[in-house]
Amino acid sequence: MEWGNAAGWVAAFIAFLAVNASTIQWLLKRRDEQRQRDSSRVDDIEKQLVELRVNLPLEYVRREDWIRFSGTLDAKLDAMREEVREQIAEVKERLYAGRN
């Protein structure tokens, strides 16, 4: 083998290593950029989750609280209905008292 051929093979091998090294460097840089984007997305999601946890009690009612509230409201409406019925009965008695 001649020195010219050996030098050609060495140059090809070095070029091959350089291409692979630059490809690996590009892949690592791309992976780091992707990791940074993912990290910022995770930070945004965590921030939104914290905001949701803060706002959730202000905007939504627990099932037990709603049941208790609706029970109280129904009882008050029933009491009002009974009072109105009693008053209507009294008015009817006064209206029709002289007709019997």
PDB file of N, CA and C in Angstrom:
ATOM      1  N   MET A   1       0.842  -1.155   0.000  1.00  0.00           N
ATOM      2  CA  MET A   1       0.000   0.000   0.000  1.00  0.00           C
ATOM      3  C   MET A   1       0.900   1.234   0.000  1.00  0.00           C
ATOM      4  N   GLU A   2       0.525   2.159  -0.757  1.00  0.00           N
ATOM      5  CA  GLU A   2       1.330   3.354  -0.900  1.00  0.00           C
ATOM      6  C   GLU A   2       0.896   4.405   0.108  1.00  0.00           C
ATOM      7  N   TRP A   3       1.801   5.351   0.332  1.00  0.00           N
ATOM      8  CA  TRP A   3       1.518   6.425   1.293  1.00  0.00           C
ATOM      9  C   TRP A   3       0.362   7.302   0.820  1.00  0.00           C
ATOM     10  N   GLY A   4       0.187   7.443  -0.429  1.00  0.00           N
ATOM     11  CA  GLY A   4      -0.914   8.247  -0.978  1.00  0.00           C
ATOM     12  C   GLY A   4      -2.261   7.610  -0.684  1.00  0.00           C
ATOM     13  N   ASN A   5      -2.311   6.285  -0.879  1.00  0.00           N
ATOM     14  CA  ASN A   5      -3.560   5.571  -0.574  1.00  0.00           C
ATOM     15  C   ASN A   5      -3.849   5.604   0.926  1.00  0.00           C
ATOM     16  N   ALA A   6      -2.819   5.386   1.735  1.00  0.00           N
ATOM     17  CA  ALA A   6      -2.994   5.398   3.185  1.00  0.00           C
ATOM     18  C   ALA A   6      -3.461   6.774   3.643  1.00  0.00           C
ATOM     19  N   ALA A   7      -2.885   7.821   3.079  1.00  0.00           N
ATOM     20  CA  ALA A   7      -3.291   9.173   3.448  1.00  0.00           C
ATOM     21  C   ALA A   7      -4.732   9.422   3.016  1.00  0.00           C
ATOM     22  N   GLY A   8      -5.128   8.908   1.872  1.00  0.00           N
ATOM     23  CA  GLY A   8      -6.513   9.048   1.400  1.00  0.00           C
ATOM     24  C   GLY A   8      -7.484   8.358   2.343  1.00  0.00           C
ATOM     25  N   TRP A   9      -7.105   7.136   2.766  1.00  0.00           N
ATOM     26  CA  TRP A   9      -7.974   6.408   3.705  1.00  0.00           C
ATOM     27  C   TRP A   9      -8.051   7.126   5.054  1.00  0.00           C
ATOM     28  N   VAL A  10      -6.966   7.639   5.512  1.00  0.00           N
ATOM     29  CA  VAL A  10      -6.949   8.375   6.782  1.00  0.00           C
ATOM     30  C   VAL A  10      -7.797   9.641   6.660  1.00  0.00           C
ATOM     31  N   ALA A  11      -7.682  10.344   5.552  1.00  0.00           N
ATOM     32  CA  ALA A  11      -8.473  11.550   5.344  1.00  0.00           C
ATOM     33  C   ALA A  11      -9.961  11.208   5.279  1.00  0.00           C
ATOM     34  N   ALA A  12     -10.319  10.117   4.611  1.00  0.00           N
ATOM     35  CA  ALA A  12     -11.722   9.685   4.530  1.00  0.00           C
ATOM     36  C   ALA A  12     -12.249   9.314   5.916  1.00  0.00           C
ATOM     37  N   PHE A  13     -11.401   8.614   6.684  1.00  0.00           N
ATOM     38  CA  PHE A  13     -11.799   8.218   8.034  1.00  0.00           C
ATOM     39  C   PHE A  13     -12.002   9.447   8.926  1.00  0.00           C
ATOM     40  N   ILE A  14     -11.115  10.406   8.816  1.00  0.00           N
ATOM     41  CA  ILE A  14     -11.235  11.642   9.611  1.00  0.00           C
ATOM     42  C   ILE A  14     -12.491  12.416   9.183  1.00  0.00           C
ATOM     43  N   ALA A  15     -12.760  12.451   7.875  1.00  0.00           N
ATOM     44  CA  ALA A  15     -13.967  13.128   7.391  1.00  0.00           C
ATOM     45  C   ALA A  15     -15.214  12.411   7.905  1.00  0.00           C
ATOM     46  N   PHE A  16     -15.189  11.088   7.914  1.00  0.00           N
ATOM     47  CA  PHE A  16     -16.297  10.291   8.439  1.00  0.00           C
ATOM     48  C   PHE A  16     -16.524  10.591   9.912  1.00  0.00           C
ATOM     49  N   LEU A  17     -15.454  10.639  10.691  1.00  0.00           N
ATOM     50  CA  LEU A  17     -15.553  10.965  12.116  1.00  0.00           C
ATOM     51  C   LEU A  17     -16.070  12.387  12.318  1.00  0.00           C
ATOM     52  N   ALA A  18     -15.626  13.314  11.493  1.00  0.00           N
ATOM     53  CA  ALA A  18     -16.066  14.701  11.620  1.00  0.00           C
ATOM     54  C   ALA A  18     -17.560  14.827  11.313  1.00  0.00           C
ATOM     55  N   VAL A  19     -18.017  14.128  10.280  1.00  0.00           N
ATOM     56  CA  VAL A  19     -19.437  14.160   9.935  1.00  0.00           C
ATOM     57  C   VAL A  19     -20.258  13.551  11.064  1.00  0.00           C
ATOM     58  N   ASN A  20     -19.795  12.421  11.579  1.00  0.00           N
ATOM     59  CA  ASN A  20     -20.525  11.786  12.681  1.00  0.00           C
ATOM     60  C   ASN A  20     -20.508  12.658  13.933  1.00  0.00           C
ATOM     61  N   ALA A  21     -19.377  13.278  14.222  1.00  0.00           N
ATOM     62  CA  ALA A  21     -19.282  14.140  15.394  1.00  0.00           C
ATOM     63  C   ALA A  21     -20.216  15.346  15.252  1.00  0.00           C
ATOM     64  N   SER A  22     -20.251  15.933  14.066  1.00  0.00           N
ATOM     65  CA  SER A  22     -21.140  17.083  13.875  1.00  0.00           C
ATOM     66  C   SER A  22     -22.601  16.650  13.926  1.00  0.00           C
ATOM     67  N   THR A  23     -22.885  15.450  13.406  1.00  0.00           N
ATOM     68  CA  THR A  23     -24.258  14.938  13.481  1.00  0.00           C
ATOM     69  C   THR A  23     -24.659  14.692  14.925  1.00  0.00           C
ATOM     70  N   ILE A  24     -23.785  14.099  15.708  1.00  0.00           N
ATOM     71  CA  ILE A  24     -24.061  13.847  17.122  1.00  0.00           C
ATOM     72  C   ILE A  24     -24.228  15.172  17.864  1.00  0.00           C
ATOM     73  N   GLN A  25     -23.384  16.141  17.556  1.00  0.00           N
ATOM     74  CA  GLN A  25     -23.493  17.453  18.190  1.00  0.00           C
ATOM     75  C   GLN A  25     -24.826  18.109  17.829  1.00  0.00           C
ATOM     76  N   TRP A  26     -25.243  18.008  16.572  1.00  0.00           N
ATOM     77  CA  TRP A  26     -26.516  18.577  16.141  1.00  0.00           C
ATOM     78  C   TRP A  26     -27.676  17.892  16.851  1.00  0.00           C
ATOM     79  N   LEU A  27     -27.607  16.541  16.971  1.00  0.00           N
ATOM     80  CA  LEU A  27     -28.671  15.810  17.663  1.00  0.00           C
ATOM     81  C   LEU A  27     -28.742  16.188  19.141  1.00  0.00           C
ATOM     82  N   LEU A  28     -27.592  16.344  19.783  1.00  0.00           N
ATOM     83  CA  LEU A  28     -27.590  16.729  21.197  1.00  0.00           C
ATOM     84  C   LEU A  28     -28.142  18.141  21.383  1.00  0.00           C
ATOM     85  N   LYS A  29     -27.771  19.049  20.477  1.00  0.00           N
ATOM     86  CA  LYS A  29     -28.288  20.413  20.551  1.00  0.00           C
ATOM     87  C   LYS A  29     -29.796  20.418  20.352  1.00  0.00           C
ATOM     88  N   ARG A  30     -30.269  19.638  19.400  1.00  0.00           N
ATOM     89  CA  ARG A  30     -31.714  19.537  19.147  1.00  0.00           C
ATOM     90  C   ARG A  30     -32.433  18.955  20.354  1.00  0.00           C
ATOM     91  N   ARG A  31     -31.845  17.951  20.991  1.00  0.00           N
ATOM     92  CA  ARG A  31     -32.442  17.342  22.180  1.00  0.00           C
ATOM     93  C   ARG A  31     -32.514  18.359  23.320  1.00  0.00           C
ATOM     94  N   ASP A  32     -31.463  19.151  23.489  1.00  0.00           N
ATOM     95  CA  ASP A  32     -31.471  20.174  24.540  1.00  0.00           C
ATOM     96  C   ASP A  32     -32.541  21.237  24.278  1.00  0.00           C
ATOM     97  N   GLU A  33     -32.672  21.654  23.023  1.00  0.00           N
ATOM     98  CA  GLU A  33     -33.714  22.629  22.692  1.00  0.00           C
ATOM     99  C   GLU A  33     -35.099  22.055  22.965  1.00  0.00           C
ATOM    100  N   GLN A  34     -35.295  20.790  22.592  1.00  0.00           N
ATOM    101  CA  GLN A  34     -36.586  20.137  22.831  1.00  0.00           C
ATOM    102  C   GLN A  34     -36.854  20.038  24.330  1.00  0.00           C
ATOM    103  N   ARG A  35     -35.829  19.717  25.100  1.00  0.00           N
ATOM    104  CA  ARG A  35     -35.982  19.612  26.550  1.00  0.00           C
ATOM    105  C   ARG A  35     -36.340  20.968  27.150  1.00  0.00           C
ATOM    106  N   GLN A  36     -35.730  22.031  26.644  1.00  0.00           N
ATOM    107  CA  GLN A  36     -36.055  23.371  27.137  1.00  0.00           C
ATOM    108  C   GLN A  36     -37.496  23.748  26.799  1.00  0.00           C
ATOM    109  N   ARG A  37     -37.937  23.408  25.567  1.00  0.00           N
ATOM    110  CA  ARG A  37     -39.330  23.686  25.193  1.00  0.00           C
ATOM    111  C   ARG A  37     -40.286  22.885  26.074  1.00  0.00           C
ATOM    112  N   ASP A  38     -39.964  21.614  26.289  1.00  0.00           N
ATOM    113  CA  ASP A  38     -40.813  20.779  27.138  1.00  0.00           C
ATOM    114  C   ASP A  38     -40.822  21.290  28.567  1.00  0.00           C
ATOM    115  N   SER A  39     -39.674  21.747  29.031  1.00  0.00           N
ATOM    116  CA  SER A  39     -39.585  22.277  30.389  1.00  0.00           C
ATOM    117  C   SER A  39     -40.448  23.527  30.539  1.00  0.00           C
ATOM    118  N   SER A  40     -40.423  24.391  29.543  1.00  0.00           N
ATOM    119  CA  SER A  40     -41.248  25.604  29.613  1.00  0.00           C
ATOM    120  C   SER A  40     -42.723  25.242  29.526  1.00  0.00           C
ATOM    121  N   ARG A  41     -43.064  24.230  28.731  1.00  0.00           N
ATOM    122  CA  ARG A  41     -44.464  23.795  28.651  1.00  0.00           C
ATOM    123  C   ARG A  41     -44.913  23.209  29.986  1.00  0.00           C
ATOM    124  N   VAL A  42     -44.051  22.432  30.617  1.00  0.00           N
ATOM    125  CA  VAL A  42     -44.385  21.854  31.921  1.00  0.00           C
ATOM    126  C   VAL A  42     -44.571  22.970  32.945  1.00  0.00           C
ATOM    127  N   ASP A  43     -43.710  23.973  32.900  1.00  0.00           N
ATOM    128  CA  ASP A  43     -43.854  25.114  33.814  1.00  0.00           C
ATOM    129  C   ASP A  43     -45.186  25.823  33.590  1.00  0.00           C
ATOM    130  N   ASP A  44     -45.568  26.018  32.329  1.00  0.00           N
ATOM    131  CA  ASP A  44     -46.849  26.661  32.028  1.00  0.00           C
ATOM    132  C   ASP A  44     -48.017  25.822  32.534  1.00  0.00           C
ATOM    133  N   ILE A  45     -47.935  24.520  32.336  1.00  0.00           N
ATOM    134  CA  ILE A  45     -49.009  23.635  32.799  1.00  0.00           C
ATOM    135  C   ILE A  45     -49.090  23.645  34.320  1.00  0.00           C
ATOM    136  N   GLU A  46     -47.944  23.635  34.990  1.00  0.00           N
ATOM    137  CA  GLU A  46     -47.952  23.697  36.450  1.00  0.00           C
ATOM    138  C   GLU A  46     -48.558  25.011  36.934  1.00  0.00           C
ATOM    139  N   LYS A  47     -48.237  26.114  36.261  1.00  0.00           N
ATOM    140  CA  LYS A  47     -48.799  27.413  36.636  1.00  0.00           C
ATOM    141  C   LYS A  47     -50.316  27.408  36.458  1.00  0.00           C
ATOM    142  N   GLN A  48     -50.794  26.850  35.346  1.00  0.00           N
ATOM    143  CA  GLN A  48     -52.232  26.776  35.105  1.00  0.00           C
ATOM    144  C   GLN A  48     -52.912  25.889  36.142  1.00  0.00           C
ATOM    145  N   LEU A  49     -52.259  24.806  36.523  1.00  0.00           N
ATOM    146  CA  LEU A  49     -52.819  23.912  37.527  1.00  0.00           C
ATOM    147  C   LEU A  49     -52.935  24.613  38.880  1.00  0.00           C
ATOM    148  N   VAL A  50     -51.930  25.377  39.244  1.00  0.00           N
ATOM    149  CA  VAL A  50     -51.989  26.125  40.502  1.00  0.00           C
ATOM    150  C   VAL A  50     -53.117  27.145  40.457  1.00  0.00           C
ATOM    151  N   GLU A  51     -53.258  27.850  39.327  1.00  0.00           N
ATOM    152  CA  GLU A  51     -54.346  28.818  39.180  1.00  0.00           C
ATOM    153  C   GLU A  51     -55.703  28.129  39.277  1.00  0.00           C
ATOM    154  N   LEU A  52     -55.824  26.951  38.667  1.00  0.00           N
ATOM    155  CA  LEU A  52     -57.071  26.198  38.741  1.00  0.00           C
ATOM    156  C   LEU A  52     -57.382  25.799  40.173  1.00  0.00           C
ATOM    157  N   ARG A  53     -56.366  25.340  40.888  1.00  0.00           N
ATOM    158  CA  ARG A  53     -56.577  24.930  42.281  1.00  0.00           C
ATOM    159  C   ARG A  53     -56.970  26.117  43.151  1.00  0.00           C
ATOM    160  N   VAL A  54     -56.479  27.308  42.812  1.00  0.00           N
ATOM    161  CA  VAL A  54     -56.838  28.506  43.586  1.00  0.00           C
ATOM    162  C   VAL A  54     -58.267  28.937  43.244  1.00  0.00           C
ATOM    163  N   ASN A  55     -58.618  28.915  41.957  1.00  0.00           N
ATOM    164  CA  ASN A  55     -59.920  29.402  41.516  1.00  0.00           C
ATOM    165  C   ASN A  55     -61.044  28.394  41.669  1.00  0.00           C
ATOM    166  N   LEU A  56     -60.720  27.131  41.771  1.00  0.00           N
ATOM    167  CA  LEU A  56     -61.745  26.099  41.813  1.00  0.00           C
ATOM    168  C   LEU A  56     -62.735  26.291  42.964  1.00  0.00           C
ATOM    169  N   PRO A  57     -62.300  26.551  44.182  1.00  0.00           N
ATOM    170  CA  PRO A  57     -63.280  26.746  45.254  1.00  0.00           C
ATOM    171  C   PRO A  57     -64.135  27.996  45.064  1.00  0.00           C
ATOM    172  N   LEU A  58     -63.647  28.974  44.322  1.00  0.00           N
ATOM    173  CA  LEU A  58     -64.400  30.201  44.116  1.00  0.00           C
ATOM    174  C   LEU A  58     -65.474  30.046  43.050  1.00  0.00           C
ATOM    175  N   GLU A  59     -65.249  29.177  42.078  1.00  0.00           N
ATOM    176  CA  GLU A  59     -66.152  29.062  40.942  1.00  0.00           C
ATOM    177  C   GLU A  59     -67.070  27.856  40.995  1.00  0.00           C
ATOM    178  N   TYR A  60     -66.737  26.861  41.792  1.00  0.00           N
ATOM    179  CA  TYR A  60     -67.525  25.642  41.815  1.00  0.00           C
ATOM    180  C   TYR A  60     -67.969  25.327  43.239  1.00  0.00           C
ATOM    181  N   VAL A  61     -69.078  24.607  43.347  1.00  0.00           N
ATOM    182  CA  VAL A  61     -69.636  24.240  44.641  1.00  0.00           C
ATOM    183  C   VAL A  61     -69.529  22.725  44.788  1.00  0.00           C
ATOM    184  N   ARG A  62     -69.116  22.298  45.966  1.00  0.00           N
ATOM    185  CA  ARG A  62     -69.047  20.863  46.216  1.00  0.00           C
ATOM    186  C   ARG A  62     -70.449  20.273  46.248  1.00  0.00           C
ATOM    187  N   ARG A  63     -70.569  19.024  45.918  1.00  0.00           N
ATOM    188  CA  ARG A  63     -71.865  18.353  45.847  1.00  0.00           C
ATOM    189  C   ARG A  63     -72.597  18.420  47.186  1.00  0.00           C
ATOM    190  N   GLU A  64     -71.897  18.155  48.269  1.00  0.00           N
ATOM    191  CA  GLU A  64     -72.512  18.163  49.592  1.00  0.00           C
ATOM    192  C   GLU A  64     -73.036  19.550  49.951  1.00  0.00           C
ATOM    193  N   ASP A  65     -72.266  20.581  49.599  1.00  0.00           N
ATOM    194  CA  ASP A  65     -72.700  21.950  49.875  1.00  0.00           C
ATOM    195  C   ASP A  65     -73.946  22.297  49.066  1.00  0.00           C
ATOM    196  N   TRP A  66     -73.971  21.859  47.798  1.00  0.00           N
ATOM    197  CA  TRP A  66     -75.135  22.143  46.968  1.00  0.00           C
ATOM    198  C   TRP A  66     -76.362  21.423  47.503  1.00  0.00           C
ATOM    199  N   ILE A  67     -76.222  20.182  47.945  1.00  0.00           N
ATOM    200  CA  ILE A  67     -77.356  19.434  48.497  1.00  0.00           C
ATOM    201  C   ILE A  67     -77.886  20.131  49.744  1.00  0.00           C
ATOM    202  N   ARG A  68     -76.987  20.572  50.608  1.00  0.00           N
ATOM    203  CA  ARG A  68     -77.410  21.269  51.818  1.00  0.00           C
ATOM    204  C   ARG A  68     -78.100  22.588  51.464  1.00  0.00           C
ATOM    205  N   PHE A  69     -77.537  23.338  50.533  1.00  0.00           N
ATOM    206  CA  PHE A  69     -78.122  24.611  50.115  1.00  0.00           C
ATOM    207  C   PHE A  69     -79.501  24.398  49.501  1.00  0.00           C
ATOM    208  N   SER A  70     -79.612  23.421  48.597  1.00  0.00           N
ATOM    209  CA  SER A  70     -80.906  23.199  47.946  1.00  0.00           C
ATOM    210  C   SER A  70     -81.931  22.689  48.941  1.00  0.00           C
ATOM    211  N   GLY A  71     -81.532  21.906  49.930  1.00  0.00           N
ATOM    212  CA  GLY A  71     -82.467  21.453  50.966  1.00  0.00           C
ATOM    213  C   GLY A  71     -83.005  22.617  51.777  1.00  0.00           C
ATOM    214  N   THR A  72     -82.125  23.530  52.141  1.00  0.00           N
ATOM    215  CA  THR A  72     -82.541  24.724  52.884  1.00  0.00           C
ATOM    216  C   THR A  72     -83.469  25.585  52.034  1.00  0.00           C
ATOM    217  N   LEU A  73     -83.111  25.768  50.781  1.00  0.00           N
ATOM    218  CA  LEU A  73     -83.935  26.575  49.878  1.00  0.00           C
ATOM    219  C   LEU A  73     -85.306  25.942  49.678  1.00  0.00           C
ATOM    220  N   ASP A  74     -85.353  24.622  49.494  1.00  0.00           N
ATOM    221  CA  ASP A  74     -86.636  23.941  49.332  1.00  0.00           C
ATOM    222  C   ASP A  74     -87.501  24.086  50.577  1.00  0.00           C
ATOM    223  N   ALA A  75     -86.909  23.987  51.746  1.00  0.00           N
ATOM    224  CA  ALA A  75     -87.674  24.138  52.987  1.00  0.00           C
ATOM    225  C   ALA A  75     -88.252  25.546  53.093  1.00  0.00           C
ATOM    226  N   LYS A  76     -87.471  26.550  52.742  1.00  0.00           N
ATOM    227  CA  LYS A  76     -87.978  27.922  52.786  1.00  0.00           C
ATOM    228  C   LYS A  76     -89.103  28.131  51.778  1.00  0.00           C
ATOM    229  N   LEU A  77     -88.949  27.590  50.574  1.00  0.00           N
ATOM    230  CA  LEU A  77     -90.009  27.717  49.568  1.00  0.00           C
ATOM    231  C   LEU A  77     -91.281  27.003  50.011  1.00  0.00           C
ATOM    232  N   ASP A  78     -91.146  25.836  50.636  1.00  0.00           N
ATOM    233  CA  ASP A  78     -92.317  25.114  51.140  1.00  0.00           C
ATOM    234  C   ASP A  78     -93.028  25.927  52.214  1.00  0.00           C
ATOM    235  N   ALA A  79     -92.261  26.564  53.101  1.00  0.00           N
ATOM    236  CA  ALA A  79     -92.860  27.390  54.147  1.00  0.00           C
ATOM    237  C   ALA A  79     -93.580  28.585  53.532  1.00  0.00           C
ATOM    238  N   MET A  80     -92.973  29.212  52.534  1.00  0.00           N
ATOM    239  CA  MET A  80     -93.622  30.348  51.873  1.00  0.00           C
ATOM    240  C   MET A  80     -94.903  29.903  51.172  1.00  0.00           C
ATOM    241  N   ARG A  81     -94.872  28.750  50.526  1.00  0.00           N
ATOM    242  CA  ARG A  81     -96.047  28.229  49.827  1.00  0.00           C
ATOM    243  C   ARG A  81     -97.192  28.001  50.821  1.00  0.00           C
ATOM    244  N   GLU A  82     -96.856  27.434  51.969  1.00  0.00           N
ATOM    245  CA  GLU A  82     -97.878  27.181  52.991  1.00  0.00           C
ATOM    246  C   GLU A  82     -98.475  28.491  53.501  1.00  0.00           C
ATOM    247  N   GLU A  83     -97.645  29.498  53.718  1.00  0.00           N
ATOM    248  CA  GLU A  83     -98.152  30.801  54.163  1.00  0.00           C
ATOM    249  C   GLU A  83     -99.071  31.418  53.112  1.00  0.00           C
ATOM    250  N   VAL A  84     -98.693  31.342  51.857  1.00  0.00           N
ATOM    251  CA  VAL A  84     -99.506  31.901  50.782  1.00  0.00           C
ATOM    252  C   VAL A  84    -100.837  31.161  50.706  1.00  0.00           C
ATOM    253  N   ARG A  85    -100.803  29.841  50.836  1.00  0.00           N
ATOM    254  CA  ARG A  85    -102.056  29.065  50.818  1.00  0.00           C
ATOM    255  C   ARG A  85    -102.976  29.472  51.972  1.00  0.00           C
ATOM    256  N   GLU A  86    -102.391  29.672  53.141  1.00  0.00           N
ATOM    257  CA  GLU A  86    -103.196  30.088  54.286  1.00  0.00           C
ATOM    258  C   GLU A  86    -103.818  31.456  54.038  1.00  0.00           C
ATOM    259  N   GLN A  87    -103.038  32.372  53.482  1.00  0.00           N
ATOM    260  CA  GLN A  87    -103.557  33.707  53.210  1.00  0.00           C
ATOM    261  C   GLN A  87    -104.642  33.670  52.136  1.00  0.00           C
ATOM    262  N   ILE A  88    -104.461  32.848  51.123  1.00  0.00           N
ATOM    263  CA  ILE A  88    -105.482  32.710  50.076  1.00  0.00           C
ATOM    264  C   ILE A  88    -106.751  32.136  50.680  1.00  0.00           C
ATOM    265  N   ALA A  89    -106.611  31.152  51.577  1.00  0.00           N
ATOM    266  CA  ALA A  89    -107.788  30.569  52.226  1.00  0.00           C
ATOM    267  C   ALA A  89    -108.522  31.622  53.052  1.00  0.00           C
ATOM    268  N   GLU A  90    -107.785  32.462  53.748  1.00  0.00           N
ATOM    269  CA  GLU A  90    -108.419  33.530  54.539  1.00  0.00           C
ATOM    270  C   GLU A  90    -109.155  34.511  53.631  1.00  0.00           C
ATOM    271  N   VAL A  91    -108.551  34.868  52.514  1.00  0.00           N
ATOM    272  CA  VAL A  91    -109.184  35.797  51.583  1.00  0.00           C
ATOM    273  C   VAL A  91    -110.459  35.167  51.013  1.00  0.00           C
ATOM    274  N   LYS A  92    -110.406  33.891  50.678  1.00  0.00           N
ATOM    275  CA  LYS A  92    -111.590  33.207  50.155  1.00  0.00           C
ATOM    276  C   LYS A  92    -112.707  33.189  51.194  1.00  0.00           C
ATOM    277  N   GLU A  93    -112.352  32.936  52.449  1.00  0.00           N
ATOM    278  CA  GLU A  93    -113.351  32.923  53.504  1.00  0.00           C
ATOM    279  C   GLU A  93    -114.030  34.277  53.623  1.00  0.00           C
ATOM    280  N   ARG A  94    -113.241  35.323  53.569  1.00  0.00           N
ATOM    281  CA  ARG A  94    -113.824  36.665  53.681  1.00  0.00           C
ATOM    282  C   ARG A  94    -114.683  36.999  52.459  1.00  0.00           C
ATOM    283  N   LEU A  95    -114.233  36.583  51.283  1.00  0.00           N
ATOM    284  CA  LEU A  95    -114.989  36.883  50.073  1.00  0.00           C
ATOM    285  C   LEU A  95    -116.324  36.138  50.036  1.00  0.00           C
ATOM    286  N   TYR A  96    -116.248  34.854  50.371  1.00  0.00           N
ATOM    287  CA  TYR A  96    -117.437  34.024  50.219  1.00  0.00           C
ATOM    288  C   TYR A  96    -118.198  33.833  51.533  1.00  0.00           C
ATOM    289  N   ALA A  97    -117.860  34.556  52.591  1.00  0.00           N
ATOM    290  CA  ALA A  97    -118.524  34.383  53.881  1.00  0.00           C
ATOM    291  C   ALA A  97    -119.982  34.799  53.803  1.00  0.00           C
ATOM    292  N   GLY A  98    -120.286  35.819  53.109  1.00  0.00           N
ATOM    293  CA  GLY A  98    -121.644  36.293  53.044  1.00  0.00           C
ATOM    294  C   GLY A  98    -122.503  35.550  52.038  1.00  0.00           C
ATOM    295  N   ARG A  99    -121.979  34.704  51.231  1.00  0.00           N
ATOM    296  CA  ARG A  99    -122.742  34.028  50.167  1.00  0.00           C
ATOM    297  C   ARG A  99    -123.353  32.707  50.635  1.00  0.00           C
ATOM    298  N   ASN A 100    -122.946  32.178  51.750  1.00  0.00           N
ATOM    299  CA  ASN A 100    -123.461  30.862  52.184  1.00  0.00           C
ATOM    300  C   ASN A 100    -124.698  31.013  52.941  1.00  0.00           C
TER     301      ASN A 100
END
